[in-house]
mmCIF file of C-alpha atoms in Angstrom:
data_model
loop_
_atom_site.group_PDB
_atom_site.id
_atom_site.type_symbol
_atom_site.label_atom_id
_atom_site.label_comp_id
_atom_site.label_asym_id
_atom_site.label_seq_id
_atom_site.Cartn_x
_atom_site.Cartn_y
_atom_site.Cartn_z
ATOM 1 C CA MET K 92 90.090 175.504 119.976
ATOM 2 C CA LYS K 93 91.227 171.899 119.680
ATOM 3 C CA ALA K 94 92.700 170.502 122.889
ATOM 4 C CA LEU K 95 93.360 167.309 124.785
ATOM 5 C CA VAL K 96 90.569 166.986 127.356
ATOM 6 C CA ALA K 97 90.201 164.564 130.264
ATOM 7 C CA VAL K 98 86.880 164.300 132.064
ATOM 8 C CA GLU K 99 85.777 162.393 135.159
ATOM 9 C CA ILE K 100 82.079 161.945 135.938
ATOM 10 C CA SER K 101 81.688 160.622 139.457
ATOM 11 C CA GLU K 102 78.610 160.398 141.645
ATOM 12 C CA ARG K 103 79.326 163.803 143.176
ATOM 13 C CA TRP K 104 81.581 165.828 140.910
ATOM 14 C CA LEU K 105 82.361 166.621 137.310
ATOM 15 C CA LYS K 106 86.068 167.224 136.716
ATOM 16 C CA VAL K 107 87.448 168.556 133.434
ATOM 17 C CA VAL K 108 91.074 169.219 132.552
ATOM 18 C CA VAL K 109 92.148 170.897 129.305
ATOM 19 C CA ALA K 110 95.697 170.676 127.978
ATOM 20 C CA LYS K 111 97.583 171.743 124.873
ATOM 21 C CA PRO K 112 98.598 168.477 123.175
ATOM 22 C CA SER K 113 101.176 170.013 120.819
ATOM 23 C CA ALA K 114 103.356 171.164 123.731
ATOM 24 C CA LYS K 115 106.117 168.840 124.962
ATOM 25 C CA PRO K 116 105.216 168.059 127.685
ATOM 26 C CA PRO K 117 101.537 168.990 127.215
ATOM 27 C CA GLU K 118 100.705 172.350 128.761
ATOM 28 C CA LEU K 119 97.771 172.635 131.159
ATOM 29 C CA LEU K 120 95.314 175.254 129.903
ATOM 30 C CA ASN K 121 92.254 175.047 132.120
ATOM 31 C CA CYS K 122 90.621 173.131 134.938
ATOM 32 C CA LEU K 123 86.965 172.994 135.910
ATOM 33 C CA VAL K 124 85.015 171.246 138.695
ATOM 34 C CA ARG K 125 81.208 171.243 138.967
ATOM 35 C CA PRO K 126 78.927 169.504 141.551
ATOM 36 C CA LEU K 127 76.716 166.632 140.367
ATOM 37 C CA SER K 128 75.173 165.395 143.638
ATOM 38 C CA GLY K 129 71.430 164.901 143.352
ATOM 39 C CA LEU K 130 71.270 165.705 139.623
ATOM 40 C CA THR K 131 69.324 163.637 137.123
ATOM 41 C CA ASP K 132 70.973 162.418 133.938
ATOM 42 C CA GLU K 133 69.316 165.240 131.994
ATOM 43 C CA GLN K 134 70.650 167.826 134.434
ATOM 44 C CA THR K 135 74.081 166.190 134.337
ATOM 45 C CA THR K 136 74.054 166.444 130.540
ATOM 46 C CA GLN K 137 73.179 170.133 130.762
ATOM 47 C CA THR K 138 76.012 170.635 133.247
ATOM 48 C CA LEU K 139 78.415 168.950 130.822
ATOM 49 C CA ALA K 140 77.226 171.043 127.890
ATOM 50 C CA VAL K 141 77.521 174.301 129.845
ATOM 51 C CA ALA K 142 80.955 173.347 131.170
ATOM 52 C CA PHE K 143 82.386 172.684 127.707
ATOM 53 C CA ARG K 144 80.683 175.782 126.340
ATOM 54 C CA ASP K 145 82.394 177.848 129.028
ATOM 55 C CA LEU K 146 85.734 176.192 128.281
ATOM 56 C CA LYS K 147 85.350 176.907 124.529
ATOM 57 C CA VAL K 148 87.233 173.803 123.454
ATOM 58 C CA ARG K 149 86.748 170.959 120.998
ATOM 59 C CA PRO K 150 88.143 167.792 122.581
ATOM 60 C CA ARG K 151 90.715 166.098 120.317
ATOM 61 C CA PRO K 152 90.875 163.574 121.919
ATOM 62 C CA LEU K 153 88.424 163.239 124.818
ATOM 63 C CA ILE K 154 89.602 160.835 127.539
ATOM 64 C CA VAL K 155 87.216 159.580 130.219
ATOM 65 C CA CYS K 156 88.707 158.813 133.636
ATOM 66 C CA LEU K 157 86.722 156.012 135.259
ATOM 67 C CA PRO K 158 86.697 156.311 139.093
ATOM 68 C CA ARG K 159 88.117 153.323 140.925
ATOM 69 C CA ASN K 160 85.010 152.831 143.105
ATOM 70 C CA LEU K 161 82.993 151.936 139.981
ATOM 71 C CA VAL K 162 85.366 149.148 138.944
ATOM 72 C CA THR K 163 86.134 145.700 140.370
ATOM 73 C CA VAL K 164 89.863 144.890 140.372
ATOM 74 C CA ARG K 165 91.212 141.398 141.012
ATOM 75 C CA ASN K 166 94.622 139.726 141.030
ATOM 76 C CA LEU K 167 95.011 136.406 139.201
ATOM 77 C CA HIS K 168 97.761 133.798 138.968
ATOM 78 C CA LEU K 169 97.298 131.785 135.775
ATOM 79 C CA PRO K 170 99.248 128.622 134.854
ATOM 80 C CA SER K 171 100.315 129.805 131.429
ATOM 81 C CA GLN K 172 102.504 132.378 129.760
ATOM 82 C CA ASP K 173 100.835 132.164 126.365
ATOM 83 C CA PRO K 174 98.788 135.340 125.677
ATOM 84 C CA ARG K 175 96.014 133.416 123.935
ATOM 85 C CA GLU K 176 95.619 130.920 126.765
ATOM 86 C CA ILE K 177 95.701 133.726 129.339
ATOM 87 C CA GLY K 178 92.843 135.468 127.533
ATOM 88 C CA GLN K 179 90.777 132.280 127.488
ATOM 89 C CA MET K 180 91.395 131.658 131.206
ATOM 90 C CA ILE K 181 90.347 135.211 132.051
ATOM 91 C CA ASP K 182 87.086 134.780 130.120
ATOM 92 C CA LEU K 183 86.343 131.706 132.242
ATOM 93 C CA ASN K 184 87.167 133.472 135.514
ATOM 94 C CA ILE K 185 85.162 136.667 134.954
ATOM 95 C CA VAL K 186 81.757 135.087 135.616
ATOM 96 C CA ARG K 187 83.060 133.704 138.929
ATOM 97 C CA MET K 188 84.151 137.102 140.201
ATOM 98 C CA VAL K 189 81.077 139.242 139.550
ATOM 99 C CA PRO K 190 77.329 138.452 139.770
ATOM 100 C CA TYR K 191 76.739 139.239 136.097
ATOM 101 C CA GLN K 192 76.826 137.447 132.793
ATOM 102 C CA LYS K 193 79.992 137.861 130.769
ATOM 103 C CA GLU K 194 78.041 139.755 128.089
ATOM 104 C CA GLU K 195 76.977 142.340 130.700
ATOM 105 C CA VAL K 196 80.475 143.417 131.714
ATOM 106 C CA LEU K 197 83.560 144.965 130.187
ATOM 107 C CA SER K 198 86.999 143.792 131.202
ATOM 108 C CA SER K 199 90.595 144.774 130.724
ATOM 109 C CA TYR K 200 93.728 143.150 132.049
ATOM 110 C CA GLN K 201 97.477 143.447 132.151
ATOM 111 C CA VAL K 202 100.038 140.667 132.535
ATOM 112 C CA LEU K 203 102.479 141.929 135.164
ATOM 113 C CA ASP K 204 105.179 139.290 135.495
ATOM 114 C CA VAL K 205 105.773 135.653 136.434
ATOM 115 C CA ASP K 206 105.604 134.547 140.076
ATOM 116 C CA GLU K 207 107.849 132.057 141.871
ATOM 117 C CA ALA K 208 105.729 129.101 140.725
ATOM 118 C CA GLY K 209 105.992 130.096 137.066
ATOM 119 C CA TYR K 210 102.415 131.410 136.915
ATOM 120 C CA SER K 211 101.550 134.624 135.115
ATOM 121 C CA ARG K 212 100.600 137.406 137.523
ATOM 122 C CA VAL K 213 97.619 139.264 136.023
ATOM 123 C CA LEU K 214 95.723 142.372 137.138
ATOM 124 C CA LEU K 215 92.106 142.210 135.954
ATOM 125 C CA ALA K 216 89.601 145.084 135.974
ATOM 126 C CA ILE K 217 85.860 144.504 135.479
ATOM 127 C CA VAL K 218 83.082 147.075 135.094
ATOM 128 C CA HIS K 219 79.400 146.713 134.275
ATOM 129 C CA GLN K 220 78.567 147.846 130.748
ATOM 130 C CA GLU K 221 75.766 150.109 131.941
ATOM 131 C CA ILE K 222 78.193 152.188 134.017
ATOM 132 C CA VAL K 223 80.354 152.908 130.991
ATOM 133 C CA ARG K 224 77.374 153.244 128.652
ATOM 134 C CA ARG K 225 75.777 155.831 130.945
ATOM 135 C CA GLN K 226 78.896 157.993 130.909
ATOM 136 C CA VAL K 227 79.238 157.660 127.139
ATOM 137 C CA ASN K 228 75.561 158.569 126.649
ATOM 138 C CA LEU K 229 75.841 161.594 128.950
ATOM 139 C CA LEU K 230 78.712 162.865 126.838
ATOM 140 C CA ARG K 231 76.944 162.021 123.570
ATOM 141 C CA VAL K 232 73.780 163.918 124.504
ATOM 142 C CA ALA K 233 75.983 166.869 125.458
ATOM 143 C CA GLY K 234 77.480 166.771 121.953
ATOM 144 C CA LEU K 235 80.716 165.039 122.940
ATOM 145 C CA SER K 236 82.314 161.786 121.876
ATOM 146 C CA ALA K 237 84.553 159.702 124.147
ATOM 147 C CA ASP K 238 87.742 158.446 122.523
ATOM 148 C CA ARG K 239 89.196 156.430 125.400
ATOM 149 C CA ILE K 240 87.881 155.223 128.774
ATOM 150 C CA LEU K 241 90.675 154.535 131.265
ATOM 151 C CA LEU K 242 90.934 153.347 134.860
ATOM 152 C CA GLY K 243 91.949 156.208 137.151
ATOM 153 C CA SER K 244 94.216 154.109 139.405
ATOM 154 C CA TYR K 245 96.852 153.820 136.685
ATOM 155 C CA ALA K 246 96.869 157.579 136.247
ATOM 156 C CA LEU K 247 97.533 157.973 139.984
ATOM 157 C CA ARG K 248 100.542 155.695 139.724
ATOM 158 C CA ASP K 249 101.862 157.505 136.644
ATOM 159 C CA TRP K 250 101.548 160.894 138.353
ATOM 160 C CA VAL K 251 103.683 159.802 141.296
ATOM 161 C CA VAL K 252 106.218 157.928 139.155
ATOM 162 C CA SER K 253 106.803 160.895 136.848
ATOM 163 C CA ARG K 254 107.233 163.413 139.690
ATOM 164 C CA HIS K 255 109.121 161.433 142.329
ATOM 165 C CA LYS K 256 111.793 159.720 140.274
ATOM 166 C CA GLN K 257 114.467 160.177 142.910
ATOM 167 C CA VAL K 258 112.383 158.424 145.560
ATOM 168 C CA LEU K 259 111.412 155.675 143.097
ATOM 169 C CA LYS K 260 114.879 155.081 141.662
ATOM 170 C CA SER K 261 114.889 151.581 143.146
ATOM 171 C CA GLN K 262 112.735 148.732 141.819
ATOM 172 C CA GLY K 263 110.997 148.270 145.183
ATOM 173 C CA LEU K 264 107.338 148.330 146.107
ATOM 174 C CA HIS K 265 105.556 151.572 147.046
ATOM 175 C CA LEU K 266 102.117 152.454 148.416
ATOM 176 C CA LEU K 267 99.868 155.307 147.312
ATOM 177 C CA LEU K 268 96.762 156.651 149.056
ATOM 178 C CA ASP K 269 94.716 159.093 146.971
ATOM 179 C CA VAL K 270 91.894 160.682 148.975
ATOM 180 C CA ASP K 271 88.893 161.795 146.921
ATOM 181 C CA ALA K 272 85.272 162.725 147.562
ATOM 182 C CA GLY K 273 83.493 159.499 148.487
ATOM 183 C CA PHE K 274 86.425 157.095 148.717
ATOM 184 C CA THR K 275 90.180 156.625 149.000
ATOM 185 C CA ASP K 276 92.100 154.645 146.374
ATOM 186 C CA LEU K 277 94.882 152.447 147.783
ATOM 187 C CA VAL K 278 97.465 151.437 145.178
ATOM 188 C CA LEU K 279 100.551 149.234 145.523
ATOM 189 C CA PHE K 280 102.968 149.777 142.662
ATOM 190 C CA SER K 281 106.534 149.802 141.421
ATOM 191 C CA ARG K 282 108.191 151.930 138.769
ATOM 192 C CA ASP K 283 106.978 149.522 136.085
ATOM 193 C CA HIS K 284 103.707 147.985 137.278
ATOM 194 C CA LEU K 285 100.561 148.505 139.292
ATOM 195 C CA TYR K 286 100.240 145.372 141.438
ATOM 196 C CA PHE K 287 97.234 145.969 143.669
ATOM 197 C CA SER K 288 94.329 148.378 144.075
ATOM 198 C CA ARG K 289 91.630 148.633 146.700
ATOM 199 C CA THR K 290 89.011 151.244 147.596
ATOM 200 C CA ILE K 291 88.563 152.429 151.177
ATOM 201 C CA ALA K 292 85.265 154.086 152.120
ATOM 202 C CA ILE K 293 86.840 157.095 153.811
ATOM 203 C CA GLU K 294 86.141 160.687 152.762
ATOM 204 C CA PRO K 295 88.357 163.765 153.191
ATOM 205 C CA ASN K 296 86.247 165.318 155.954
ATOM 206 C CA GLN K 297 86.589 162.139 158.039
ATOM 207 C CA LEU K 298 90.375 162.429 158.003
ATOM 208 C CA THR K 299 90.240 165.696 159.922
ATOM 209 C CA GLU K 300 89.373 163.656 163.016
ATOM 210 C CA GLU K 301 91.499 161.112 164.835
ATOM 211 C CA ALA K 302 88.866 158.407 164.398
ATOM 212 C CA GLY K 303 88.961 158.766 160.622
ATOM 213 C CA ARG K 304 92.751 158.692 160.497
ATOM 214 C CA SER K 305 92.791 155.644 162.760
ATOM 215 C CA ARG K 306 90.346 153.879 160.458
ATOM 216 C CA LEU K 307 92.489 154.732 157.439
ATOM 217 C CA ARG K 308 95.498 153.271 159.209
ATOM 218 C CA THR K 309 93.609 150.062 160.014
ATOM 219 C CA GLU K 310 92.277 149.665 156.458
ATOM 220 C CA THR K 311 95.761 150.245 155.059
ATOM 221 C CA GLU K 312 97.285 147.630 157.349
ATOM 222 C CA GLN K 313 94.612 145.119 156.347
ATOM 223 C CA ALA K 314 95.179 145.775 152.646
ATOM 224 C CA LEU K 315 98.927 145.303 153.086
ATOM 225 C CA GLU K 316 98.354 142.049 154.934
ATOM 226 C CA ILE K 317 96.084 140.743 152.157
ATOM 227 C CA PHE K 318 98.611 141.721 149.513
ATOM 228 C CA GLN K 319 101.521 140.104 151.337
ATOM 229 C CA ASN K 320 99.583 136.886 151.970
ATOM 230 C CA GLU K 321 98.070 136.517 148.493
ATOM 231 C CA GLU K 322 100.502 138.249 146.148
ATOM 232 C CA MET K 323 104.050 138.861 147.305
ATOM 233 C CA ASN K 324 105.729 139.071 150.657
ATOM 234 C CA ALA K 325 107.147 142.538 150.136
ATOM 235 C CA ARG K 326 107.009 145.644 152.267
ATOM 236 C CA PRO K 327 106.522 149.086 150.687
ATOM 237 C CA ALA K 328 109.570 151.309 150.790
ATOM 238 C CA THR K 329 107.546 154.536 150.678
ATOM 239 C CA VAL K 330 103.990 155.713 151.290
ATOM 240 C CA PHE K 331 102.638 158.547 149.126
ATOM 241 C CA LEU K 332 99.657 160.711 150.108
ATOM 242 C CA SER K 333 97.808 162.568 147.342
ATOM 243 C CA GLY K 334 94.451 164.141 146.618
ATOM 244 C CA ALA K 335 92.265 165.938 149.160
ATOM 245 C CA VAL K 336 94.590 165.585 152.153
ATOM 246 C CA GLY K 337 95.146 169.269 152.915
ATOM 247 C CA SER K 338 98.606 169.679 154.368
ATOM 248 C CA GLY K 339 98.619 165.931 155.047
ATOM 249 C CA GLU K 340 100.776 166.273 158.147
ATOM 250 C CA ALA K 341 98.317 164.647 160.570
ATOM 251 C CA ILE K 342 97.702 161.700 158.236
ATOM 252 C CA LYS K 343 101.421 161.413 157.598
ATOM 253 C CA ARG K 344 102.200 161.147 161.313
ATOM 254 C CA THR K 345 99.481 158.535 161.826
ATOM 255 C CA LEU K 346 100.738 156.330 158.993
ATOM 256 C CA GLU K 347 104.415 156.665 159.869
ATOM 257 C CA GLU K 348 103.744 155.720 163.494
ATOM 258 C CA ALA K 349 101.675 152.678 162.507
ATOM 259 C CA LEU K 350 103.518 151.389 159.442
ATOM 260 C CA ARG K 351 107.053 152.552 160.216
ATOM 261 C CA ILE K 352 107.412 153.548 156.574
ATOM 262 C CA PRO K 353 108.568 156.979 155.307
ATOM 263 C CA THR K 354 105.565 158.939 154.060
ATOM 264 C CA VAL K 355 105.630 161.624 151.347
ATOM 265 C CA VAL K 356 102.817 164.126 150.760
ATOM 266 C CA VAL K 357 102.363 164.591 147.007
ATOM 267 C CA GLN K 358 102.016 168.219 146.005
ATOM 268 C CA SER K 359 98.666 169.319 144.614
ATOM 269 C CA PRO K 360 98.543 169.050 140.794
ATOM 270 C CA LEU K 361 97.643 172.719 140.376
ATOM 271 C CA ALA K 362 100.428 173.798 142.723
ATOM 272 C CA SER K 363 103.038 171.633 141.013
ATOM 273 C CA LEU K 364 102.061 172.874 137.540
ATOM 274 C CA GLY K 365 101.865 176.528 138.522
ATOM 275 C CA LYS K 366 98.360 177.698 139.352
ATOM 276 C CA ASP K 367 99.144 181.242 138.232
ATOM 277 C CA ARG K 368 99.629 179.991 134.650
ATOM 278 C CA VAL K 369 96.325 178.125 134.512
ATOM 279 C CA LEU K 370 92.913 179.603 133.803
ATOM 280 C CA ILE K 371 90.781 178.316 136.691
ATOM 281 C CA THR K 372 87.084 178.710 135.920
ATOM 282 C CA GLN K 373 86.146 178.420 139.586
ATOM 283 C CA ASP K 374 87.724 177.588 142.921
ATOM 284 C CA ILE K 375 88.551 173.904 143.261
ATOM 285 C CA PRO K 376 86.754 172.305 146.257
ATOM 286 C CA SER K 377 89.114 171.039 148.922
ATOM 287 C CA GLU K 378 87.407 167.630 149.024
ATOM 288 C CA VAL K 379 88.175 166.846 145.375
ATOM 289 C CA SER K 380 91.242 165.018 144.073
ATOM 290 C CA LEU K 381 92.429 166.081 140.623
ATOM 291 C CA THR K 382 95.430 163.758 140.508
ATOM 292 C CA ALA K 383 94.075 161.074 138.169
ATOM 293 C CA VAL K 384 92.169 163.288 135.739
ATOM 294 C CA MET K 385 95.069 165.763 135.639
ATOM 295 C CA GLU K 386 97.522 163.014 134.704
ATOM 296 C CA LEU K 387 95.236 161.743 131.946
ATOM 297 C CA GLY K 388 94.829 165.285 130.669
ATOM 298 C CA ILE K 389 98.518 166.087 130.284
ATOM 299 C CA GLU K 390 100.166 162.736 129.673
ATOM 300 C CA GLU K 391 99.169 159.649 127.676
ATOM 301 C CA GLY K 392 100.772 156.621 129.278
ATOM 302 C CA PRO K 393 101.072 153.314 127.411
ATOM 303 C CA LYS K 394 100.433 150.967 130.360
ATOM 304 C CA ARG K 395 96.843 151.753 131.301
ATOM 305 C CA LEU K 396 93.707 149.639 131.452
ATOM 306 C CA ALA K 397 91.098 150.755 128.913
ATOM 307 C CA PHE K 398 87.442 149.775 128.510
ATOM 308 C CA LEU K 399 85.623 149.690 125.184
ATOM 309 C CA LEU K 400 81.904 149.299 124.586
ATOM 310 C CA PRO K 401 81.012 147.193 121.527
ATOM 311 C CA GLU K 402 79.429 150.224 119.866
ATOM 312 C CA LEU K 403 82.545 152.266 120.585
ATOM 313 C CA GLN K 404 84.669 149.534 119.054
ATOM 314 C CA ILE K 405 82.489 149.584 115.947
ATOM 315 C CA ARG K 406 82.640 153.362 115.782
ATOM 316 C CA GLN K 407 86.402 153.386 116.178
ATOM 317 C CA ALA K 408 86.732 150.674 113.541
ATOM 318 C CA LEU K 409 84.579 152.750 111.179
ATOM 319 C CA LYS K 410 86.635 155.852 111.939
ATOM 320 C CA GLU K 411 89.841 153.966 111.248
ATOM 321 C CA ARG K 412 88.388 152.473 108.073
ATOM 322 C CA THR K 413 87.192 155.908 106.959
ATOM 323 C CA ARG K 414 90.600 157.346 107.706
ATOM 324 C CA ASP K 415 92.215 154.548 105.695
ATOM 325 C CA PHE K 416 89.878 155.219 102.771
ATOM 326 C CA VAL K 417 90.608 158.933 102.962
ATOM 327 C CA LEU K 418 94.337 158.250 102.997
ATOM 328 C CA LEU K 419 93.976 155.763 100.142
ATOM 329 C CA GLY K 420 91.872 158.217 98.162
ATOM 330 C CA SER K 421 94.335 161.024 98.792
ATOM 331 C CA LEU K 422 97.175 158.764 97.703
ATOM 332 C CA GLY K 423 95.237 157.787 94.577
ATOM 333 C CA VAL K 424 94.565 161.419 93.687
ATOM 334 C CA TYR K 425 98.215 162.213 94.308
ATOM 335 C CA LEU K 426 99.365 159.385 92.045
ATOM 336 C CA LEU K 427 96.864 160.326 89.340
ATOM 337 C CA THR K 428 98.059 163.910 89.523
ATOM 338 C CA ILE K 429 101.667 162.814 89.128
ATOM 339 C CA VAL K 430 100.874 160.440 86.243
ATOM 340 C CA GLY K 431 98.679 163.044 84.569
ATOM 341 C CA GLY K 432 101.406 165.614 84.977
ATOM 342 C CA ILE K 433 103.947 163.280 83.453
ATOM 343 C CA LEU K 434 101.641 162.426 80.536
ATOM 344 C CA THR K 435 100.872 166.093 80.009
ATOM 345 C CA ILE K 436 104.416 167.353 80.354
ATOM 346 C CA ARG K 437 105.930 164.750 77.999
ATOM 347 C CA PRO K 438 103.944 165.782 74.841
ATOM 348 C CA TYR K 439 104.510 169.392 75.778
ATOM 349 C CA HIS K 440 108.252 168.853 75.898
ATOM 350 C CA GLN K 441 108.116 166.917 72.620
ATOM 351 C CA GLN K 442 106.177 169.721 70.941
ATOM 352 C CA ALA K 443 108.579 172.316 72.303
ATOM 353 C CA TYR K 444 111.539 170.244 71.083
ATOM 354 C CA LEU K 445 109.966 169.926 67.609
ATOM 355 C CA GLN K 446 109.439 173.671 67.421
ATOM 356 C CA THR K 447 113.057 174.223 68.438
ATOM 357 C CA LEU K 448 114.265 171.836 65.697
ATOM 358 C CA GLN K 449 112.079 173.549 63.099
ATOM 359 C CA ALA K 450 113.439 176.967 64.055
ATOM 360 C CA ARG K 451 116.996 175.639 63.898
ATOM 361 C CA ASN K 452 116.294 174.083 60.489
ATOM 362 C CA GLN K 453 114.942 177.371 59.192
ATOM 363 C CA MET K 454 118.053 179.206 60.349
ATOM 364 C CA LEU K 455 120.261 176.587 58.696
ATOM 365 C CA ARG K 456 118.277 176.888 55.482
ATOM 366 C CA GLN K 457 118.816 180.615 55.396
ATOM 367 C CA GLU K 458 122.516 180.269 56.045
ATOM 368 C CA LEU K 459 122.927 177.384 53.571
ATOM 369 C CA GLY K 460 120.960 179.261 50.896
ATOM 370 C CA ASP K 461 123.567 182.029 50.746
ATOM 371 C CA LEU K 462 126.397 179.505 50.676
ATOM 372 C CA THR K 463 124.803 177.575 47.772
ATOM 373 C CA ALA K 464 124.480 180.692 45.640
ATOM 374 C CA THR K 465 128.102 181.624 46.290
ATOM 375 C CA ALA K 466 129.276 178.086 45.456
ATOM 376 C CA HIS K 467 127.316 178.192 42.179
ATOM 377 C CA ARG K 468 128.949 181.452 41.166
ATOM 378 C CA VAL K 469 132.368 180.041 41.994
ATOM 379 C CA GLU K 470 131.689 177.028 39.756
ATOM 380 C CA LEU K 471 130.656 179.302 36.865
ATOM 381 C CA ILE K 472 133.835 181.329 37.208
ATOM 382 C CA LYS K 473 135.919 178.150 37.322
ATOM 383 C CA ASP K 474 134.249 176.867 34.108
ATOM 384 C CA TYR K 475 134.813 180.186 32.365
ATOM 385 C CA LEU K 476 138.469 180.244 33.355
ATOM 386 C CA ASN K 477 138.909 176.675 32.164
ATOM 387 C CA VAL K 478 137.565 177.611 28.729
ATOM 388 C CA ARG K 479 139.927 180.559 28.439
ATOM 389 C CA GLU K 480 142.906 178.418 29.475
ATOM 390 C CA LEU K 481 142.457 175.882 26.635
ATOM 391 C CA PRO K 482 144.565 177.756 23.959
ATOM 392 C CA LEU K 483 147.293 178.350 26.444
ATOM 393 C CA ARG K 484 147.330 174.706 27.367
ATOM 394 C CA TYR K 485 147.469 173.755 23.706
ATOM 395 C CA LEU K 486 150.469 175.993 23.054
ATOM 396 C CA THR K 487 152.179 174.668 26.117
ATOM 397 C CA GLU K 488 151.800 171.147 24.809
ATOM 398 C CA LEU K 489 153.217 172.152 21.469
ATOM 399 C CA GLN K 490 156.255 173.642 23.084
ATOM 400 C CA ARG K 491 156.887 170.440 24.902
ATOM 401 C CA LYS K 492 157.030 168.491 21.635
ATOM 402 C CA ASP K 493 160.391 167.673 20.041
ATOM 403 C CA VAL K 494 161.437 170.237 17.339
ATOM 404 C CA THR K 495 162.457 167.516 14.897
ATOM 405 C CA GLU K 496 159.136 165.881 15.153
ATOM 406 C CA PHE K 497 157.493 169.164 14.492
ATOM 407 C CA GLU K 498 159.615 169.883 11.504
ATOM 408 C CA LEU K 499 159.114 166.354 10.146
ATOM 409 C CA ALA K 500 155.456 166.661 10.471
ATOM 410 C CA LEU K 501 155.571 170.024 8.769
ATOM 411 C CA GLN K 502 157.578 168.652 5.876
ATOM 412 C CA VAL K 503 155.278 165.727 5.444
ATOM 413 C CA HIS K 504 152.385 168.085 5.408
ATOM 414 C CA LEU K 505 154.023 170.210 2.848
#
C-alpha cells in the first residue's frame, strides 16, 4: 500500500507514522515506536526493515524528521534584504558558528522579517553531513529512500498553530515546550514564523520531581532573557506544553507561577486524532513525544527548513529529469498517435467518399439509361409524324393561295 510516511531516528527511539495522503486532511493510518538504545547501525537497519515490513506500506513519499538536538540553530541579523547577498553572507558566517569546514555541514535558513535597524532577521540551521548521511544510509540499507529531511522544530510549531487557532488569533509571540526522550525543545513562534529554538537537557522522568520542574523553569527563563536581549523585546502571550508531559498539570503550575503567563497543555496527537481509529502496532511509551513526526506525517507545511545531501540532490535531479523525459516521451507518443490517426483517417475518408460517388454515379447511369431510351423513341415518333404531316401541310398552303392566282396558273399551264 502506498502511503505518506514520516520517520524519526533518534538516539533512543524509532518513530514511524503512516498516513493516507489522498484524504483531505490526510488520515492517520498507523503509528509505530521501537527502541534503538544500544543498537549498532546494522541492528538499527534490521529494526527499520522489520518495522516497515510489519506496517506493509510503500512510502510515497518518505519524510525524515530530524531531531532538534542533532541540529545547531542560530539567529542572524544581516545588513541586506537582497536574497543573493543574504545567501553569500550566510556562507561566510557558517564556518564561524561551528567547528567544521563548510563542506562538512549542511545548512538551511529562512528569512523571517526586517528588524528595527533595517536588517534581515534570519533563522539558520546547521547540521553535520555525517548525521544526515547516517540516517539516509540506514534507510537505504533497509530498502527505503528518503525524499525530504526536515527539522522537527517547525513541525512542532505547525502542530500547535493548526490546532489552537483561537488562542493564536493574535499576531503575538508564543512559547512552546515539547518534552521528548533525551531533551526538551523550546520554541518561540508566532502564527507566521518560528523565531527561536533551543534544546534543554531535561527528560520526561525528571519532570516528575520538583527539582526537574524547577530546572525547566530556570532554563526557560534564561532562554526568554536571551531572546529578549538579542532578538526582540517581546513577552510570550501563551505557553504551550506538548509531548511526554503526562497530564502536565504540575509543570503547568510551575511555569505559570514563575512566568505569569497562561499555560496550555497540548493534547496528545493520538488522543486528538482518535486513537480508536488508528491501528497501533504497540503501546506508545510515555516518555516519547510524537508531536513533530505526527505533524510531518499528516501535513506538509510550506515553511519548513529542509536539508539535502549532495547525493540526494543529484538523485532528485535525476528523478526530475527522468520524469521530464517520461512526460516528454509520453507527449511525443501522444502527438504521433494523433498525427498518425489524422493521416490514416484522411485517406480512409477520401476512399469512402470516392466509393460513395461511384455508387451514386452508377445509380444515375441506370436511371439516365432508361430516360435516354425513352427520349430516343419519342424523337422517332416525332420524325414519323412530321413525315406524315407533309401532304396535309402542302394542301393547307394551297388553300391559302388566292383562287385567281391558281386559276391563272392553271390556264397558263394549259
